[in-house]
């Protein structure tokens, strides 16, 4: 078997660690070209030692000395590169054949897009980049004849149950609807007024998944599902009216595709990200992922409910953003990133997250997006506007 060279962007995060966990099970299939972290130099050095990475990228340049010292102490020969540009540089290298995009937020956009533009296979966990630059990804994938394989569990499930030729158009392959499941997060069935005093730790305490803090807050507000609706629109070339969300607290059914003849195909599994990661790594083959096997007789019941758009307005907002098109998804995502950070730092309350995002959508000017520079500029403007809103508490 020919070993594939893989670069893991964001290797110290939750998806990054899970990816390395799967890679460690298949040393004959994959070798690590580069690993990256924003600031956790100690953990990055340990990973480089274990996987004999050729390059270690630390995006916060101030930490480069610390990373070199940590590698020296481990007698590890991995070469240190620093700064944001280094992320795109390792992606472009000939040795990199596959890129796992597991950076959180819009910071992951440039290297993820670079991967597709360089003709590399992209395993995409970083949903924010697809939300803000979906059209650019679609164009780049078509021009370079590359495949983007979704790692987000819902989209990976859809990818698994859609026919191979879904790119020709959902209608032409008999698909009526994509049904995204949502766990409902830690505050499922809670009334709006009881959510006012939620703390960051409560919001990050997800019942089914162990994830980074940003996506955990997104799951609690249902903003995560909103981002995923937009992600699905681009990944599967779906119209907004072809995407539906259903709450499924057990997180066993990861998503479903409804076909014209009344058939509904679903992908099921334990809530463990190593399944979609292993699927994306090996596709179209299947490899061991170290995941507990699903035993439905033990689980007993699978429940489904309509989403509560009153307590969790973020989801409804996402559908409006999709209809608006243009730069609206960029504003939606940037405002959410800023609002989540403010919530985690206890500068705003839990219920203020969607109202800050809504206010940002109101104040930012609408615009069209054709190039990467425009995405980055709208992203910058939306962040400034959102910080101003939070500062003045305007529109809340
Ligand atoms: P995390 O916070 O655990 O890890 C983020 C990683 O990105 C870390 O390695 C960190 O060093 C790096 N990073 C952070 N800021 C950066 C910056 N400015 N520049 C460069 N690198 C930076 O996040 P996570 O939970 O692993 O999520 C990663 C992505 O995957 C997110 O987009 C998330 O929405 C998506 N995702 C995660 C899960 C999950 O189960 N955790 C599931 C589906 C999708
Ligand atoms: Mg998901």
Short mmCIF file of C-alpha atoms and ligand atoms in Angstrom, two decimals:
data_model
loop_
_atom_site.label_atom_id
_atom_site.label_comp_id
_atom_site.label_asym_id
_atom_site.label_seq_id
_atom_site.Cartn_x
_atom_site.Cartn_y
_atom_site.Cartn_z
CA UNK A 1 0.00 0.00 0.00
CA UNK A 2 1.28 3.50 -0.87
CA UNK A 3 1.35 5.70 2.22
CA UNK A 4 -0.40 9.08 1.88
CA UNK A 5 1.08 12.34 3.16
CA UNK A 6 -1.32 14.22 5.42
CA UNK A 7 -1.24 17.70 6.90
CA UNK A 8 -3.48 18.35 9.90
CA UNK A 9 -4.35 22.02 10.43
CA UNK A 10 -5.46 22.60 14.03
CA UNK A 11 -4.00 19.33 15.28
CA UNK A 12 -4.17 20.33 18.97
CA UNK A 13 -7.96 20.82 18.94
CA UNK A 14 -10.74 18.33 19.46
CA UNK A 15 -11.00 17.32 15.78
CA UNK A 16 -7.21 17.43 15.42
CA UNK A 17 -6.64 15.05 18.35
CA UNK A 18 -9.35 12.70 17.07
CA UNK A 19 -7.72 12.72 13.64
CA UNK A 20 -4.34 11.79 15.10
CA UNK A 21 -6.06 9.06 17.11
CA UNK A 22 -7.35 7.51 13.86
CA UNK A 23 -4.02 8.04 12.04
CA UNK A 24 -2.15 6.24 14.84
CA UNK A 25 -4.23 3.13 14.06
CA UNK A 26 -3.01 3.11 10.44
CA UNK A 27 0.73 3.84 10.32
CA UNK A 28 1.01 1.92 7.03
CA UNK A 29 -1.62 4.05 5.24
CA UNK A 30 -0.67 7.59 6.31
CA UNK A 31 2.39 9.62 7.26
CA UNK A 32 2.27 13.12 8.72
CA UNK A 33 3.74 15.99 6.70
CA UNK A 34 2.76 18.95 8.91
CA UNK A 35 0.83 19.66 12.09
CA UNK A 36 -0.38 23.07 13.25
CA UNK A 37 -1.55 24.85 16.38
CA UNK A 38 -2.29 28.44 17.23
CA UNK A 39 -0.59 28.63 20.61
CA UNK A 40 -0.29 25.27 22.40
CA UNK A 41 3.41 24.72 21.67
CA UNK A 42 3.90 21.97 24.24
CA UNK A 43 1.17 19.73 22.86
CA UNK A 44 2.19 20.45 19.27
CA UNK A 45 5.76 19.36 20.02
CA UNK A 46 4.56 16.11 21.60
CA UNK A 47 2.42 15.36 18.54
CA UNK A 48 5.33 16.10 16.20
CA UNK A 49 7.52 13.70 18.13
CA UNK A 50 4.91 10.92 18.09
CA UNK A 51 4.09 11.24 14.38
CA UNK A 52 7.57 12.29 13.17
CA UNK A 53 6.07 15.28 11.40
CA UNK A 54 8.31 17.06 8.89
CA UNK A 55 6.96 20.51 9.78
CA UNK A 56 5.28 22.14 12.80
CA UNK A 57 3.38 25.35 12.14
CA UNK A 58 2.62 27.69 15.02
CA UNK A 59 0.35 30.45 13.76
CA UNK A 60 0.98 32.73 16.74
CA UNK A 61 4.55 33.80 15.83
CA UNK A 62 5.28 34.85 19.43
CA UNK A 63 5.26 31.14 20.37
CA UNK A 64 7.82 29.96 17.82
CA UNK A 65 10.77 30.09 20.27
CA UNK A 66 8.79 28.13 22.84
CA UNK A 67 7.91 25.51 20.20
CA UNK A 68 11.56 25.14 19.12
CA UNK A 69 12.61 24.70 22.77
CA UNK A 70 9.90 22.08 23.35
CA UNK A 71 11.01 20.15 20.24
CA UNK A 72 14.69 20.37 21.24
CA UNK A 73 13.85 18.98 24.65
CA UNK A 74 12.13 16.02 23.01
CA UNK A 75 15.09 15.63 20.60
CA UNK A 76 12.63 15.98 17.76
CA UNK A 77 13.91 17.13 14.35
CA UNK A 78 10.62 18.61 13.07
CA UNK A 79 11.20 21.95 11.34
CA UNK A 80 9.40 24.96 12.86
CA UNK A 81 7.45 27.39 10.68
CA UNK A 82 5.52 30.34 12.10
CA UNK A 83 2.72 32.65 11.07
CA UNK A 84 -0.51 32.43 9.08
CA UNK A 85 1.23 32.25 5.70
CA UNK A 86 3.07 29.12 6.82
CA UNK A 87 -0.29 27.32 7.02
CA UNK A 88 -0.88 27.83 3.31
CA UNK A 89 2.76 27.02 2.57
CA UNK A 90 2.63 23.51 4.11
CA UNK A 91 -0.70 22.82 2.39
CA UNK A 92 0.85 23.62 -1.00
CA UNK A 93 3.93 21.41 -0.54
CA UNK A 94 4.24 18.40 -2.84
CA UNK A 95 4.51 16.03 0.12
CA UNK A 96 1.02 17.02 1.30
CA UNK A 97 -1.59 14.94 -0.52
CA UNK A 98 -4.47 15.22 1.96
CA UNK A 99 -5.38 18.15 4.21
CA UNK A 100 -7.50 17.89 7.35
CA UNK A 101 -8.92 21.39 7.96
CA UNK A 102 -9.60 21.46 11.70
CA UNK A 103 -8.87 25.07 12.60
CA UNK A 104 -11.82 26.79 14.28
CA UNK A 105 -13.43 29.87 12.71
CA UNK A 106 -12.73 32.06 9.71
CA UNK A 107 -8.99 31.79 10.50
CA UNK A 108 -9.13 28.44 8.69
CA UNK A 109 -10.35 29.88 5.39
CA UNK A 110 -7.15 30.69 3.53
CA UNK A 111 -5.31 27.38 4.06
CA UNK A 112 -8.50 25.36 3.39
CA UNK A 113 -9.13 27.15 0.12
CA UNK A 114 -5.45 26.86 -0.74
CA UNK A 115 -5.74 23.08 -0.36
CA UNK A 116 -8.48 22.90 -3.00
CA UNK A 117 -6.70 25.37 -5.27
CA UNK A 118 -3.56 23.20 -5.08
CA UNK A 119 -5.56 20.13 -6.07
CA UNK A 120 -5.26 18.42 -2.67
CA UNK A 121 -8.00 16.29 -1.19
CA UNK A 122 -9.67 18.42 1.50
CA UNK A 123 -11.25 16.84 4.58
CA UNK A 124 -13.31 19.74 5.87
CA UNK A 125 -14.20 20.09 9.55
CA UNK A 126 -13.80 23.88 9.54
CA UNK A 127 -17.43 24.67 8.63
CA UNK A 128 -17.01 28.44 9.04
CA UNK A 129 -14.82 28.60 5.92
CA UNK A 130 -17.49 26.87 3.79
CA UNK A 131 -20.16 29.17 5.25
CA UNK A 132 -18.33 32.35 4.32
CA UNK A 133 -16.77 31.31 1.02
CA UNK A 134 -18.95 28.47 -0.27
CA UNK A 135 -19.04 29.78 -3.80
CA UNK A 136 -15.24 30.10 -3.95
CA UNK A 137 -14.84 26.51 -2.71
CA UNK A 138 -17.28 25.19 -5.31
CA UNK A 139 -15.50 27.04 -8.09
CA UNK A 140 -12.04 25.93 -6.93
CA UNK A 141 -13.13 22.28 -6.57
CA UNK A 142 -14.56 22.27 -10.10
CA UNK A 143 -11.49 23.95 -11.62
CA UNK A 144 -9.05 21.61 -9.90
CA UNK A 145 -11.14 18.43 -10.10
CA UNK A 146 -10.72 17.84 -6.37
CA UNK A 147 -13.13 16.37 -3.85
CA UNK A 148 -14.12 18.12 -0.65
CA UNK A 149 -15.11 15.49 1.89
CA UNK A 150 -17.16 16.83 4.77
CA UNK A 151 -16.09 15.84 8.28
CA UNK A 152 -18.88 17.64 10.14
CA UNK A 153 -20.92 14.61 11.26
CA UNK A 154 -24.22 15.68 9.63
CA UNK A 155 -22.64 16.53 6.30
CA UNK A 156 -20.48 13.46 6.36
CA UNK A 157 -23.69 11.45 6.92
CA UNK A 158 -25.33 13.18 3.94
CA UNK A 159 -22.25 12.52 1.81
CA UNK A 160 -22.53 8.83 2.74
CA UNK A 161 -26.22 8.45 1.83
CA UNK A 162 -26.32 10.63 -1.28
CA UNK A 163 -25.61 8.99 -4.64
CA UNK A 164 -22.06 9.53 -5.92
CA UNK A 165 -23.25 11.81 -8.74
CA UNK A 166 -25.13 14.29 -6.51
CA UNK A 167 -23.06 17.09 -8.03
CA UNK A 168 -25.24 16.90 -11.15
CA UNK A 169 -28.05 18.43 -9.05
CA UNK A 170 -30.16 17.07 -6.18
CA UNK A 171 -33.34 16.97 -8.26
CA UNK A 172 -31.72 15.08 -11.09
CA UNK A 173 -30.68 12.29 -8.67
CA UNK A 174 -34.18 12.06 -7.17
CA UNK A 175 -33.44 13.87 -3.89
CA UNK A 176 -36.24 15.96 -2.37
CA UNK A 177 -34.78 17.06 0.95
CA UNK A 178 -31.66 16.97 3.08
CA UNK A 179 -32.67 16.45 6.71
CA UNK A 180 -30.03 17.65 9.16
CA UNK A 181 -30.36 16.31 12.68
CA UNK A 182 -29.59 18.54 15.68
CA UNK A 183 -29.01 17.25 19.20
CA UNK A 184 -30.71 20.36 20.58
CA UNK A 185 -27.65 21.01 22.77
CA UNK A 186 -27.58 21.15 26.58
CA UNK A 187 -30.69 23.37 26.84
CA UNK A 188 -33.15 21.33 24.82
CA UNK A 189 -36.77 21.83 25.95
CA UNK A 190 -35.74 24.84 28.08
CA UNK A 191 -37.88 27.95 27.89
CA UNK A 192 -36.33 31.17 26.70
CA UNK A 193 -36.54 33.00 30.04
CA UNK A 194 -34.64 30.21 31.83
CA UNK A 195 -31.67 30.73 29.46
CA UNK A 196 -30.86 34.27 30.55
CA UNK A 197 -28.25 33.42 33.21
CA UNK A 198 -26.53 30.49 31.51
CA UNK A 199 -22.75 30.50 32.23
CA UNK A 200 -20.02 29.63 29.68
CA UNK A 201 -19.30 26.35 31.49
CA UNK A 202 -22.96 25.35 31.38
CA UNK A 203 -23.14 26.19 27.68
CA UNK A 204 -20.00 24.14 26.95
CA UNK A 205 -21.29 21.06 28.75
CA UNK A 206 -22.72 19.21 25.74
CA UNK A 207 -24.69 16.04 26.51
CA UNK A 208 -23.40 13.91 23.59
CA UNK A 209 -20.23 15.41 22.13
CA UNK A 210 -16.91 16.55 23.61
CA UNK A 211 -15.88 19.51 21.43
CA UNK A 212 -13.97 22.83 21.42
CA UNK A 213 -15.56 25.71 23.34
CA UNK A 214 -16.64 27.76 20.32
CA UNK A 215 -18.63 24.98 18.64
CA UNK A 216 -20.03 23.91 22.03
CA UNK A 217 -21.54 27.39 22.51
CA UNK A 218 -22.77 27.28 18.90
CA UNK A 219 -24.52 23.98 19.67
CA UNK A 220 -26.18 25.47 22.74
CA UNK A 221 -27.54 28.47 20.79
CA UNK A 222 -28.35 26.33 17.71
CA UNK A 223 -26.18 28.77 15.74
CA UNK A 224 -24.16 25.64 14.93
CA UNK A 225 -27.16 24.20 13.10
CA UNK A 226 -27.64 27.53 11.35
CA UNK A 227 -24.02 27.42 10.15
CA UNK A 228 -24.57 23.81 9.09
CA UNK A 229 -27.63 24.69 7.01
CA UNK A 230 -25.47 27.16 5.08
CA UNK A 231 -22.63 24.64 4.90
CA UNK A 232 -25.04 22.07 3.41
CA UNK A 233 -26.26 24.58 0.84
CA UNK A 234 -22.75 24.87 -0.58
CA UNK A 235 -21.45 21.34 -0.10
CA UNK A 236 -24.44 19.75 -1.82
CA UNK A 237 -25.55 22.56 -4.11
CA UNK A 238 -28.94 22.60 -2.32
CA UNK A 239 -31.63 25.27 -2.40
CA UNK A 240 -32.68 26.58 1.03
CA UNK A 241 -36.13 24.95 0.64
CA UNK A 242 -34.42 21.57 0.15
CA UNK A 243 -32.83 21.73 3.64
CA UNK A 244 -34.70 20.78 6.80
CA UNK A 245 -33.64 20.55 10.46
CA UNK A 246 -35.02 18.08 12.97
CA UNK A 247 -34.08 17.79 16.65
CA UNK A 248 -32.84 14.32 17.64
CA UNK A 249 -31.52 14.34 21.24
CA UNK A 250 -29.70 10.96 21.08
CA UNK A 251 -27.33 12.02 18.23
CA UNK A 252 -27.41 8.51 16.73
CA UNK A 253 -29.00 9.37 13.38
CA UNK A 254 -26.46 11.84 11.99
CA UNK A 255 -28.63 13.06 9.09
CA UNK A 256 -30.99 11.78 6.39
CA UNK A 257 -31.76 12.16 2.71
CA UNK A 258 -35.40 12.04 1.55
CA UNK A 259 -35.89 10.76 -2.01
CA UNK A 260 -38.73 11.39 -4.47
CA UNK A 261 -40.19 7.88 -4.06
CA UNK A 262 -40.72 8.34 -0.31
CA UNK A 263 -37.52 6.55 0.77
CA UNK A 264 -35.51 8.18 3.53
CA UNK A 265 -31.89 7.03 3.88
CA UNK A 266 -30.04 7.71 7.12
CA UNK A 267 -26.52 7.22 8.46
CA UNK A 268 -26.37 6.01 12.07
CA UNK A 269 -23.52 5.55 14.51
CA UNK A 270 -22.30 6.38 17.99
CA UNK A 271 -21.65 10.10 18.56
CA UNK A 272 -17.90 9.87 18.05
CA UNK A 273 -16.14 12.12 15.52
CA UNK A 274 -13.64 9.37 14.71
CA UNK A 275 -16.29 7.76 12.48
CA UNK A 276 -16.69 10.70 10.05
CA UNK A 277 -12.93 11.38 10.30
CA UNK A 278 -12.06 7.79 9.36
CA UNK A 279 -14.66 7.83 6.59
CA UNK A 280 -13.23 11.04 5.14
CA UNK A 281 -9.65 9.76 5.41
CA UNK A 282 -10.24 6.44 3.70
CA UNK A 283 -13.11 7.25 1.29
CA UNK A 284 -14.16 5.35 -0.74
CA UNK A 285 -12.65 2.61 1.41
CA UNK A 286 -13.51 1.91 5.06
CA UNK A 287 -11.02 1.67 7.92
CA UNK A 288 -11.12 0.89 11.64
CA UNK A 289 -11.78 4.03 13.71
CA UNK A 290 -11.67 2.71 17.28
CA UNK A 291 -15.34 3.60 17.78
CA UNK A 292 -17.75 1.73 20.08
CA UNK A 293 -20.22 -0.27 17.98
CA UNK A 294 -23.81 0.90 17.82
CA UNK A 295 -26.24 -1.30 19.73
CA UNK A 296 -29.78 -0.02 19.16
CA UNK A 297 -31.29 -2.57 21.53
CA UNK A 298 -29.24 -0.92 24.31
CA UNK A 299 -30.25 2.60 23.27
CA UNK A 300 -33.97 1.67 23.13
CA UNK A 301 -35.38 4.82 21.64
CA UNK A 302 -34.63 7.46 19.07
CA UNK A 303 -36.68 10.67 19.40
CA UNK A 304 -37.37 13.45 16.92
CA UNK A 305 -38.86 16.94 17.46
CA UNK A 306 -39.29 20.12 15.46
CA UNK A 307 -36.71 22.79 16.42
CA UNK A 308 -37.80 25.51 18.87
CA UNK A 309 -37.15 28.67 16.87
CA UNK A 310 -38.42 30.95 19.62
CA UNK A 311 -35.90 29.94 22.28
CA UNK A 312 -33.16 29.50 19.66
CA UNK A 313 -33.62 32.22 17.01
CA UNK A 314 -30.16 31.61 15.48
CA UNK A 315 -31.48 28.84 13.26
CA UNK A 316 -34.26 30.97 11.72
CA UNK A 317 -31.69 33.70 11.17
CA UNK A 318 -29.52 31.33 9.14
CA UNK A 319 -32.35 30.59 6.70
CA UNK A 320 -32.88 34.36 6.24
CA UNK A 321 -29.15 34.75 5.63
CA UNK A 322 -29.27 32.05 2.96
CA UNK A 323 -32.13 33.80 1.20
CA UNK A 324 -30.25 37.12 1.34
CA UNK A 325 -27.08 35.56 -0.14
CA UNK A 326 -24.07 37.76 -1.05
CA UNK A 327 -22.04 38.75 1.99
CA UNK A 328 -24.82 37.92 4.53
CA UNK A 329 -23.23 34.56 5.55
CA UNK A 330 -19.91 36.36 6.13
CA UNK A 331 -21.58 38.88 8.46
CA UNK A 332 -23.55 36.11 10.19
CA UNK A 333 -20.41 34.08 10.86
CA UNK A 334 -18.13 36.96 11.86
CA UNK A 335 -20.73 38.44 14.21
CA UNK A 336 -21.29 35.04 15.77
CA UNK A 337 -17.55 34.47 16.32
CA UNK A 338 -17.24 37.84 18.05
CA UNK A 339 -20.43 37.32 20.08
CA UNK A 340 -19.35 33.83 21.23
CA UNK A 341 -15.96 35.17 22.31
CA UNK A 342 -17.72 37.96 24.24
CA UNK A 343 -20.03 35.41 25.87
CA UNK A 344 -17.09 33.15 26.84
CA UNK A 345 -15.42 36.20 28.41
CA UNK A 346 -18.71 36.98 30.19
CA UNK A 347 -19.08 40.35 28.49
CA UNK A 348 -22.54 39.48 27.12
CA UNK A 349 -25.26 37.05 28.17
CA UNK A 350 -26.26 33.83 26.43
CA UNK A 351 -29.46 35.26 24.92
CA UNK A 352 -27.56 38.24 23.57
CA UNK A 353 -25.56 36.07 21.15
CA UNK A 354 -28.32 35.83 18.50
CA UNK A 355 -29.46 39.41 19.10
CA UNK A 356 -25.92 40.73 18.54
CA UNK A 357 -25.71 38.70 15.31
CA UNK A 358 -29.10 39.98 14.17
CA UNK A 359 -28.06 43.57 14.93
CA UNK A 360 -24.84 43.11 12.94
CA UNK A 361 -26.83 41.86 9.95
CA UNK A 362 -28.98 45.00 10.22
CA UNK A 363 -26.10 47.50 10.36
CA UNK A 364 -23.65 45.96 7.88
CA UNK A 365 -24.12 46.91 4.26
CA UNK A 366 -25.10 44.17 1.84
CA UNK A 367 -22.54 43.31 -0.84
CA UNK A 368 -21.55 40.73 -3.43
CA UNK A 369 -18.68 38.28 -3.14
CA UNK A 370 -16.59 37.05 -6.01
CA UNK A 371 -13.04 36.87 -4.68
CA UNK A 372 -11.24 35.90 -1.49
CA UNK A 373 -10.18 39.50 -0.78
CA UNK A 374 -13.84 40.52 -0.64
CA UNK A 375 -14.65 37.78 1.87
CA UNK A 376 -11.76 38.89 4.08
CA UNK A 377 -12.77 42.55 3.85
CA UNK A 378 -16.45 41.91 4.68
CA UNK A 379 -15.32 39.66 7.52
CA UNK A 380 -13.14 42.46 8.91
CA UNK A 381 -15.90 45.06 8.61
CA UNK A 382 -18.46 42.77 10.29
CA UNK A 383 -16.10 42.10 13.20
CA UNK A 384 -15.57 45.83 13.76
CA UNK A 385 -19.33 46.50 13.56
CA UNK A 386 -20.10 43.66 15.99
CA UNK A 387 -17.53 44.85 18.51
CA UNK A 388 -19.13 48.28 18.31
CA UNK A 389 -22.59 46.80 18.88
CA UNK A 390 -21.40 44.86 21.90
CA UNK A 391 -19.64 47.93 23.25
CA UNK A 392 -22.69 50.15 22.96
CA UNK A 393 -25.19 47.31 23.59
CA UNK A 394 -27.03 48.82 20.64
CA UNK A 395 -29.86 46.74 19.23
CA UNK A 396 -29.93 44.36 22.20
P1 LIG B 1 -10.83 23.43 19.01
O1 LIG B 1 -11.03 24.76 19.60
O2 LIG B 1 -10.81 22.24 19.89
O3 LIG B 1 -9.49 23.41 18.13
C1 LIG B 1 -9.18 24.42 17.24
C2 LIG B 1 -7.81 24.23 16.62
O4 LIG B 1 -7.58 25.36 15.77
C3 LIG B 1 -6.65 24.17 17.60
O5 LIG B 1 -5.66 23.31 17.13
C4 LIG B 1 -6.13 25.61 17.62
O6 LIG B 1 -4.76 25.69 17.92
C5 LIG B 1 -6.39 26.04 16.18
N1 LIG B 1 -6.63 27.49 16.08
C6 LIG B 1 -7.46 28.25 16.85
N2 LIG B 1 -7.44 29.53 16.45
C7 LIG B 1 -6.58 29.61 15.41
C8 LIG B 1 -6.11 30.66 14.59
N3 LIG B 1 -6.52 31.92 14.75
N4 LIG B 1 -5.22 30.37 13.60
C9 LIG B 1 -4.79 29.09 13.42
N5 LIG B 1 -5.19 28.05 14.18
C10 LIG B 1 -6.07 28.30 15.15
O7 LIG B 1 -11.98 23.27 17.90
P2 LIG B 1 -12.68 21.93 17.38
O8 LIG B 1 -13.83 21.60 18.26
O9 LIG B 1 -11.66 20.90 17.09
O10 LIG B 1 -13.32 22.45 16.00
C11 LIG B 1 -12.52 22.66 14.85
C12 LIG B 1 -13.45 22.91 13.66
O11 LIG B 1 -14.19 21.73 13.40
C13 LIG B 1 -14.49 24.01 13.91
O12 LIG B 1 -14.71 24.72 12.72
C14 LIG B 1 -15.74 23.24 14.29
O13 LIG B 1 -16.93 23.92 13.96
C15 LIG B 1 -15.59 21.99 13.45
N6 LIG B 1 -16.27 20.81 14.00
C16 LIG B 1 -15.91 20.33 15.21
C17 LIG B 1 -16.54 19.21 15.74
C18 LIG B 1 -16.13 18.62 17.06
O14 LIG B 1 -16.64 17.56 17.44
N7 LIG B 1 -15.23 19.22 17.80
C19 LIG B 1 -17.59 18.59 15.02
C20 LIG B 1 -17.93 19.13 13.77
C21 LIG B 1 -17.26 20.23 13.26
MG1 LIG B 2 -22.13 19.01 13.11
#
